[in-house]
Every structure is written in structure tokens, then in C-alpha cells.
Short mmCIF file of C-alpha atoms in Angstrom, two decimals:
data_model
loop_
_atom_site.label_atom_id
_atom_site.label_comp_id
_atom_site.label_asym_id
_atom_site.label_seq_id
_atom_site.Cartn_x
_atom_site.Cartn_y
_atom_site.Cartn_z
CA MET Z 191 12.96 -0.55 -58.33
CA GLN Z 192 12.99 1.63 -55.24
CA GLY Z 193 14.29 1.62 -51.71
CA LYS Z 194 15.20 3.88 -48.85
CA VAL Z 195 17.98 4.31 -46.34
CA ARG Z 196 17.36 5.78 -42.88
CA TRP Z 197 20.01 7.12 -40.54
CA CYS Z 198 19.89 5.37 -37.16
CA GLY Z 199 22.53 7.39 -35.29
CA ASP Z 200 26.32 7.49 -35.35
CA LEU Z 201 27.12 6.36 -38.89
CA THR Z 202 24.68 3.44 -38.88
CA PHE Z 203 21.96 3.24 -41.51
CA LEU Z 204 19.02 0.95 -42.16
CA GLY Z 205 18.29 0.17 -45.79
CA THR Z 206 14.86 -1.06 -46.81
CA SER Z 207 14.45 -2.62 -50.24
CA ASP Z 208 11.47 -2.34 -52.52
CA SER Z 209 10.55 -5.90 -51.50
CA GLY Z 210 10.47 -4.87 -47.82
CA HIS Z 211 13.70 -6.53 -46.70
CA GLN Z 212 16.06 -4.63 -44.46
CA VAL Z 213 19.80 -4.49 -43.98
CA VAL Z 214 21.95 -2.52 -41.55
CA MET Z 215 25.06 -0.75 -42.84
CA ASP Z 216 27.80 0.99 -40.89
CA GLY Z 217 29.82 3.85 -42.32
CA ASN Z 218 32.21 3.71 -39.37
CA SER Z 219 34.61 1.13 -40.84
CA GLY Z 220 32.06 -1.62 -40.45
CA GLY Z 221 32.13 -1.63 -36.64
CA LYS Z 222 28.47 -2.59 -36.18
CA ALA Z 223 27.49 -3.95 -39.60
CA PRO Z 224 28.95 -4.24 -43.10
CA SER Z 225 30.08 -0.95 -44.61
CA PRO Z 226 28.44 0.24 -47.82
CA MET Z 227 31.56 -0.75 -49.80
CA GLU Z 228 31.49 -4.22 -48.23
CA MET Z 229 27.85 -4.46 -49.29
CA VAL Z 230 28.89 -3.70 -52.89
CA LEU Z 231 31.31 -6.63 -52.79
CA LEU Z 232 28.77 -8.95 -51.20
CA SER Z 233 26.16 -7.88 -53.76
CA THR Z 234 28.54 -8.59 -56.61
CA ALA Z 235 29.37 -12.07 -55.32
CA SER Z 236 25.79 -12.97 -54.47
CA CYS Z 237 24.45 -11.75 -57.83
CA SER Z 238 26.99 -13.85 -59.69
CA SER Z 239 26.40 -16.83 -57.38
CA VAL Z 240 22.70 -16.77 -58.22
CA ASP Z 241 23.62 -17.06 -61.89
CA VAL Z 242 26.22 -19.80 -61.40
CA VAL Z 243 23.96 -21.99 -59.26
CA ASN Z 244 20.98 -21.44 -61.56
CA ILE Z 245 22.98 -22.29 -64.69
CA LEU Z 246 24.48 -25.40 -63.07
CA GLU Z 247 21.08 -26.61 -61.86
CA LYS Z 248 19.62 -26.12 -65.35
CA ALA Z 249 22.54 -28.19 -66.67
CA ARG Z 250 21.46 -30.91 -64.19
CA GLN Z 251 24.67 -30.71 -62.20
CA ALA Z 252 24.38 -32.08 -58.66
CA VAL Z 253 25.55 -28.90 -56.92
CA ASN Z 254 25.31 -28.88 -53.14
CA GLY Z 255 27.54 -25.91 -52.35
CA CYS Z 256 28.74 -22.65 -53.83
CA GLU Z 257 31.00 -20.14 -52.09
CA VAL Z 258 32.69 -17.08 -53.48
CA GLU Z 259 35.87 -15.69 -51.98
CA ILE Z 260 36.14 -11.99 -52.79
CA LYS Z 261 39.33 -9.95 -52.95
CA ALA Z 262 39.24 -6.29 -53.84
CA GLN Z 263 41.61 -3.39 -54.18
CA ARG Z 264 40.69 0.23 -53.64
CA ALA Z 265 42.19 3.52 -54.74
CA ASP Z 266 44.55 5.13 -52.25
CA SER Z 267 42.86 8.52 -52.42
CA VAL Z 268 39.32 9.81 -52.00
CA PRO Z 269 37.06 8.65 -53.48
CA ALA Z 270 38.44 5.24 -52.52
CA VAL Z 271 36.66 3.40 -55.31
CA PHE Z 272 37.31 -0.23 -56.15
CA THR Z 273 40.00 -0.59 -58.77
CA ALA Z 274 39.97 -4.39 -58.97
CA ILE Z 275 37.68 -7.16 -57.75
CA HIS Z 276 38.41 -10.87 -57.98
CA LEU Z 277 35.71 -13.49 -57.43
CA HIS Z 278 36.87 -17.05 -56.77
CA PHE Z 279 34.04 -19.59 -56.93
CA ILE Z 280 34.26 -22.84 -54.98
CA VAL Z 281 31.56 -25.17 -56.26
CA SER Z 282 30.96 -28.53 -54.64
CA GLY Z 283 28.80 -31.47 -55.52
CA ALA Z 284 28.74 -35.03 -56.80
CA ASN Z 285 30.38 -35.31 -60.22
CA VAL Z 286 30.01 -31.61 -61.03
CA GLY Z 287 31.68 -31.07 -64.37
CA GLU Z 288 34.50 -28.54 -64.44
CA SER Z 289 33.49 -27.46 -67.94
CA HIS Z 290 29.97 -26.73 -66.65
CA VAL Z 291 31.35 -24.55 -63.85
CA GLU Z 292 33.67 -22.73 -66.24
CA ARG Z 293 30.74 -22.03 -68.57
CA ALA Z 294 28.47 -20.90 -65.72
CA VAL Z 295 31.07 -18.48 -64.35
CA LYS Z 296 31.75 -17.11 -67.84
CA LEU Z 297 28.05 -16.63 -68.63
CA SER Z 298 27.50 -14.85 -65.34
CA ALA Z 299 30.47 -12.55 -65.92
CA GLU Z 300 29.68 -11.73 -69.53
CA LYS Z 301 25.91 -11.92 -69.83
CA TYR Z 302 23.81 -12.24 -66.68
CA CYS Z 303 25.22 -10.63 -63.52
CA SER Z 304 23.90 -7.09 -63.59
CA VAL Z 305 26.00 -5.97 -60.64
CA SER Z 306 29.29 -7.34 -61.94
CA ILE Z 307 28.67 -6.11 -65.48
CA MET Z 308 27.72 -2.65 -64.22
CA LEU Z 309 30.84 -2.41 -62.04
CA GLY Z 310 32.97 -3.79 -64.86
CA HIS Z 311 32.58 -0.50 -66.72
CA SER Z 312 34.92 1.13 -64.19
CA VAL Z 313 36.53 -1.71 -62.22
CA GLU Z 314 38.76 -4.55 -63.38
CA ILE Z 315 36.78 -7.68 -62.48
CA SER Z 316 38.27 -11.15 -62.71
CA HIS Z 317 36.96 -14.62 -61.95
CA SER Z 318 38.35 -18.03 -61.12
CA TYR Z 319 36.83 -21.25 -59.88
CA GLU Z 320 37.49 -24.66 -58.41
CA VAL Z 321 35.33 -27.74 -58.17
CA LYS Z 322 35.26 -29.94 -55.07
CA SER Z 323 33.68 -33.37 -54.90
CA SER Z 324 31.33 -33.97 -52.02
#
């Protein structure tokens, strides 16, 4: 896997992934685009969401929505690394089984989500979930 990041002026950068997709990042407190640290949080939640949705679909659950609310804490001093990240999944669908969601979140956290598992070596990561009928 490869990629590149190009400075665009001020503290704005354009990242290009190996697959050719691009994303703008802003090192100036996220004034123009997400900051790199915000991108880490979004990457963690989206990686885990891919797993959860995929696992639920394979279990033939009628999922029609999945959101993740992310809360994180950072160290007070430089480097201001994440010290804790909490991912709260809100899964909606018709008759989606709570036990299926619990299992999907657990499998993602412990086995499949590369981003979360990688960060978990230095950050306390926790998960919760709720199921909404729709």
C-alpha cells in the first residue's frame, strides 16, 4: 500500500491514496477540512463500520443504517496523542437482533478492524451499541 500527501499552502494538505482517491486535510485546527487527528478517528470508525455491516449482512440481518458516534480524549501535552477512543454504534433495521450486533461489534474490535486493533496497542478503545427498529 502506498500514498502521498502534498502541501497546498497554509497548513492544508492533499492526500492521494494508492487507489487514486483524494482527501483534503487541514493542520490548522480543521478550519478548511478535517485535521489529521480527526481523520484518524474517522478512519477508525469507518473501518469498524465496514466490519459490522458486513458481518450483519452475512448473518442475514435487515440492516438499513449504521452510524458511529466517536468520542476521544487526547493527552494534555505534546505529542497530544489519543489516550482513549469510544465508538458507539447505532444500527437500525427491521428486526435486527441485538445479539447479532453485539457479536459484530465484538468481532470487529477483536479480530477484523485493522485500524482499531493497531491503535489499541497504545490507546484505550471501547465500544458500545444500540439497535433501533426502522
